[in-house]
Coordinates of C-alpha atoms and ligand atoms in Angstrom, one line a residue:
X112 CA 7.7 -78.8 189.9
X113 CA 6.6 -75.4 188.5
X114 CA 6.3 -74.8 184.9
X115 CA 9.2 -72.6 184.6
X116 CA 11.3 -75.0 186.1
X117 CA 10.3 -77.8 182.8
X118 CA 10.3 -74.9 180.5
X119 CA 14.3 -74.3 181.9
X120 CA 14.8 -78.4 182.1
X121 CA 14.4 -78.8 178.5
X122 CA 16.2 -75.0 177.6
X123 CA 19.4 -77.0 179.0
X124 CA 18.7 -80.1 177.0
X125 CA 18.2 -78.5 174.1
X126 CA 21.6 -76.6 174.4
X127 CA 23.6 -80.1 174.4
X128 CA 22.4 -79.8 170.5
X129 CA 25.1 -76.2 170.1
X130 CA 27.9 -77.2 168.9
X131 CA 30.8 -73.9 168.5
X132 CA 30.7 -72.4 165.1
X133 CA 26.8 -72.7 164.6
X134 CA 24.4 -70.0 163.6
X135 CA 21.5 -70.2 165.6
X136 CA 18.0 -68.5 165.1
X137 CA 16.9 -67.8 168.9
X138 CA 13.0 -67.9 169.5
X139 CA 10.7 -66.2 171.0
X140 CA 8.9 -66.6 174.9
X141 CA 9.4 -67.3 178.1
X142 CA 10.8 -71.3 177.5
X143 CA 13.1 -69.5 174.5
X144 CA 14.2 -66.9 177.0
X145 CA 15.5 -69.8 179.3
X146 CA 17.3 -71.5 176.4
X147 CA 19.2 -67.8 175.6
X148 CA 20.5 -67.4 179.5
X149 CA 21.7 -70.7 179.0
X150 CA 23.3 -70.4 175.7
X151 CA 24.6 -66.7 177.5
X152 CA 26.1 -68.2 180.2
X153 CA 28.1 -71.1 177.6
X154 CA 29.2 -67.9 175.5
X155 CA 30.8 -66.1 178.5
X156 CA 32.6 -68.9 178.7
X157 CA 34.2 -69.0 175.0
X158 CA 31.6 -70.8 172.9
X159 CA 31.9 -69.4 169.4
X160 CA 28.3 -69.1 167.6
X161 CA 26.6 -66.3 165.7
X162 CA 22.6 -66.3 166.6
X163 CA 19.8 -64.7 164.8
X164 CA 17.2 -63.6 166.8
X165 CA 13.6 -63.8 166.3
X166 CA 12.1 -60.3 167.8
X167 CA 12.8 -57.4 169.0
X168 CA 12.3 -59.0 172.3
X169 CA 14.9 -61.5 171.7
X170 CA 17.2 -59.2 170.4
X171 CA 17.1 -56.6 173.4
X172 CA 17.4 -59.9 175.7
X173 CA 21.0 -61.4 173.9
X174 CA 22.1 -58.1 172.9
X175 CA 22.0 -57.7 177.1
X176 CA 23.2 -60.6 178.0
X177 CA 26.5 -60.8 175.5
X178 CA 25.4 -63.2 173.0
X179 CA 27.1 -62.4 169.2
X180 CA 24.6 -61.4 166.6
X181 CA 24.4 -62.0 163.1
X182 CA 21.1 -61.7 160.4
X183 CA 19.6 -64.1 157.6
X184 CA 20.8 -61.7 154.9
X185 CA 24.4 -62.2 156.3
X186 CA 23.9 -66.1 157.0
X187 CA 20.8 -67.1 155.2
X188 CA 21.4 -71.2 156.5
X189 CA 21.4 -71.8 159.9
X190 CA 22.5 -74.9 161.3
X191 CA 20.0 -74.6 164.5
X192 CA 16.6 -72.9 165.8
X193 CA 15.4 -72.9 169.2
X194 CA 12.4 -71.9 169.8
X195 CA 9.0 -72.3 172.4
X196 CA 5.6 -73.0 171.5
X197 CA 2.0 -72.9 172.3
X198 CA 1.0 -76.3 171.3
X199 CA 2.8 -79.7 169.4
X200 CA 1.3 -83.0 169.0
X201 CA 3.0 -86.2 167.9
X202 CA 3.3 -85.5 164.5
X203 CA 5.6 -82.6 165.3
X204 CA 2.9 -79.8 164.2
X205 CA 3.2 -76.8 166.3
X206 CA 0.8 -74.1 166.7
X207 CA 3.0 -70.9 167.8
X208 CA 2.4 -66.9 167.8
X209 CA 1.2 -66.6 170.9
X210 CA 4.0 -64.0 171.5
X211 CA 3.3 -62.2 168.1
X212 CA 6.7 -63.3 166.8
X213 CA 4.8 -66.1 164.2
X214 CA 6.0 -64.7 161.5
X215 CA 10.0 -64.1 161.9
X216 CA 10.4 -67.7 164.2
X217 CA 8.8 -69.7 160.9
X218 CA 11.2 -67.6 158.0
X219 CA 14.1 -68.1 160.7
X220 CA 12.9 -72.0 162.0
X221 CA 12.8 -72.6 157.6
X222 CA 15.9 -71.5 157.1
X223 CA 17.8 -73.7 160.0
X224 CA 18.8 -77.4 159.0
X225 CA 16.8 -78.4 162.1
X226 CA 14.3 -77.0 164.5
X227 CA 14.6 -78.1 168.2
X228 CA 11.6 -76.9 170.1
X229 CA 11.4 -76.7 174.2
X230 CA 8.5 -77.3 176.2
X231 CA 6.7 -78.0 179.4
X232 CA 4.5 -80.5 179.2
X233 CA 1.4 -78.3 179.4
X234 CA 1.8 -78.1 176.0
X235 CA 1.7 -81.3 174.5
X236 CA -1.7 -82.0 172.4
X237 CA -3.6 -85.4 170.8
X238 CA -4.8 -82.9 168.1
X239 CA -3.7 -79.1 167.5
X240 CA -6.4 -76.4 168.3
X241 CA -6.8 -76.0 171.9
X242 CA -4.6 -72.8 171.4
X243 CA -6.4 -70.2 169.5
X244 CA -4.3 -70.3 165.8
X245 CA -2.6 -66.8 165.3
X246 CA -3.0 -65.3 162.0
X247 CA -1.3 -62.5 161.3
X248 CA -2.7 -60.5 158.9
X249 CA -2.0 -56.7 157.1
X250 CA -4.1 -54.1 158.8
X251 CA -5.4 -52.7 155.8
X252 CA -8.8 -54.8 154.6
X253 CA -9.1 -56.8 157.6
X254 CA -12.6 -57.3 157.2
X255 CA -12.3 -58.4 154.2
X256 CA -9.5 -60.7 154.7
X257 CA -11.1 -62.0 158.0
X258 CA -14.3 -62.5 156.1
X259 CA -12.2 -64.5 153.4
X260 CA -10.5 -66.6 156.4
X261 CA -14.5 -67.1 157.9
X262 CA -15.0 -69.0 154.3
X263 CA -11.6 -71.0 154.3
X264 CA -12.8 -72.5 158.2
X265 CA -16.2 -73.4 156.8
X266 CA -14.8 -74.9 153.4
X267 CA -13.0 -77.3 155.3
X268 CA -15.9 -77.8 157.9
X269 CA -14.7 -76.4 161.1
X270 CA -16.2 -74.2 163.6
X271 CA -14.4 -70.8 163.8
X272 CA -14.4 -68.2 166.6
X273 CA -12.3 -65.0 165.6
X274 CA -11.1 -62.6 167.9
X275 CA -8.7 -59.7 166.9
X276 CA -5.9 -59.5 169.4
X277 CA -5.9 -56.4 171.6
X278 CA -3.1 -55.5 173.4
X279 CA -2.8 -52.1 175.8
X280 CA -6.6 -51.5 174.2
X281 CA -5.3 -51.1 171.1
X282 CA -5.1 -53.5 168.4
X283 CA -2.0 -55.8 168.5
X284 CA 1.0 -55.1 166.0
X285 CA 3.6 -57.3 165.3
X286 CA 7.3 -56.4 164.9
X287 CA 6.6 -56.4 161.4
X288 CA 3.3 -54.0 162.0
X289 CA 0.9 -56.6 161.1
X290 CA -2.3 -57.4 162.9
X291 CA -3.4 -60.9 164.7
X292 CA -6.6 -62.7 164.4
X293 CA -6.8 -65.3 166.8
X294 CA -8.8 -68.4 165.4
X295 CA -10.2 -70.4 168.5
X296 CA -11.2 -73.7 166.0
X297 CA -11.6 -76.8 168.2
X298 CA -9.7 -79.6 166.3
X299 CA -7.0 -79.0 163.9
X300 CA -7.2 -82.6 161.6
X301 CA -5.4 -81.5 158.8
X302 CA -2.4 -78.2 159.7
X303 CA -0.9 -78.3 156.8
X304 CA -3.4 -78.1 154.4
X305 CA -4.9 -75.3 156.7
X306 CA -1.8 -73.4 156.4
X307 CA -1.7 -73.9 152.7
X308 CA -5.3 -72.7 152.7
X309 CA -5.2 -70.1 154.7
X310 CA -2.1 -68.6 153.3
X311 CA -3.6 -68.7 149.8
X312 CA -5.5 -65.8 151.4
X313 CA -4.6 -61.9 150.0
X314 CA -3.7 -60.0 152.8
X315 CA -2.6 -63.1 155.1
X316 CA 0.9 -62.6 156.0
X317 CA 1.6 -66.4 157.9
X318 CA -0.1 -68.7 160.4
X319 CA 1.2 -70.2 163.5
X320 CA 1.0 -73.3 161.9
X321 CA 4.2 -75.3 162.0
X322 CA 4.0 -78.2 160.0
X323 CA 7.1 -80.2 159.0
X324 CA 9.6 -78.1 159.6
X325 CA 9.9 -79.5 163.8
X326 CA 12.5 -82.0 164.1
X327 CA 13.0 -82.5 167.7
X328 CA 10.7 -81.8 171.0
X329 CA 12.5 -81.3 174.6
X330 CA 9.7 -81.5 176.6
X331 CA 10.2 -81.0 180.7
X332 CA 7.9 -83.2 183.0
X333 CA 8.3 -83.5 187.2
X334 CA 9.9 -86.4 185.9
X335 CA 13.2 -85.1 183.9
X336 CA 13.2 -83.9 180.1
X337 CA 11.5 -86.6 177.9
X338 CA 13.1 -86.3 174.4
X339 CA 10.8 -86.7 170.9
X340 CA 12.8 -87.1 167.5
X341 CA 10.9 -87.1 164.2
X342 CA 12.2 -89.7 161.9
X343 CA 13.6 -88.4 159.1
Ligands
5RP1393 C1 6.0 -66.6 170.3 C2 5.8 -68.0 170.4 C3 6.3 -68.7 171.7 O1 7.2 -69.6 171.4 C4 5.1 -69.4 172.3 O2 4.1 -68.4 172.5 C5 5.4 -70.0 173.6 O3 5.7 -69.0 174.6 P1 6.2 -69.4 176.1 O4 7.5 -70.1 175.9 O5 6.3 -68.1 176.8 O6 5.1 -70.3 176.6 O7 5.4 -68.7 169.5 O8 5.5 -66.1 169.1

């Protein structure tokens, strides 16, 4: 079984959660981009919901494909987000922002009553870190501010490699037209009091760092969709 097919197993589970008359925030990525064909496909077909998407990316793709749009200012409590990620482990911490999109899935995944997140099964972790944790970051003083991030990894002990992310050879920009320092750190033992940390910082926009906010994990394996539920 390929990785696309999990990523699209657990898009389909996930959509037994849409009930008509949500608002949805749609994610980001390749797994999200399964989950929207899906949800496209239940819209053609008379489903009523109002989705807010969480890049341009995403917006181009439903906008295609039919799906009705609506924005936080005009709904600013979903009932739903779907969304990808890069890595989750059992405590429902995700690292995401591998797509650039950090910043608008976590204001849209915090504003929705509950996140579901879909997976393959590559991405299940023991401890966050193997992915490289996206900051985003504003462009202007971003030595300084990666120099003040540098001091946050070593307050709290951990090894730091940072690497501003390139894309076309020219630095990254997010919809938002921030920048992205990708933090290769090892072990992540405490997220949230990294992201608390780290977002203390001036000139730190958000981290990938998703912690709490996860209630549900549709995770695709060869062996069917195994299903994780954080207890309230
Ligand atoms: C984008 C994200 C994505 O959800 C994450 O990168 C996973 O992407 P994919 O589903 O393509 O593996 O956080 O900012």
């Amino acid at each position: 079984m390929t990785a696309d097919n999990m990523k699209k197993a657990a898009a389909l589970e996930a959509l037994k959660l849409v009930k008509p008359g949500m608002k949805l925030g749609l994610g980001t990525g390749s797994t999200a981009n399964f989950f929207i064909e899906a949800l496209a496909a239940k819209v053609k077909k008379g489903l009523d919901v109002k989705c807010v998407p969480t890049s341009k990316a995403t917006r181009d793709l439903a906008e295609k494909l039919g799906i009705p749009l609506t924005t936080l200012d005009a709904h600013p409590h979903l009932d739903l987000t779907i969304d990808g990620t890069d890595e989750f482990d059992a405590d429902f911490n995700l690292i995401k922002g591998g797509g650039g999109a950090l910043l608008l899935e976590k204001i849209v995944a915090s504003s929705s009553a509950y996140m579901a997140v879909i997976a393959d099964e590559s991405k299940k972790v023991k401890t966050l870190g193997k992915f490289p944790l996206p900051v985003e970051v504003i462009p202007f003083g971003i030595k300084a501010t990666a120099w003040k991030i540098e001091r946050a990894f070593k307050f709290l002990k951990m090894e730091s490699k940072m690497t501003l992310r390139v894309k076309d050879g020219k630095p990254f920009r997010t919809d938002g037209g921030h920048a992205i320092i990708d933090c290769a750190l090892g072990e992540i033992k405490e997220p949230q009091r990294l992201d608390n940390l780290l977002n203390s910082i001036p000139g730190v926009v958000d981290t990938g760092l998703f912690a709490g906010i996860c209630g549900i994990v549709f995770v695709g394996t060869p062996k069917g969709v195994k299903e994780f539920k954080r207890k309230k």
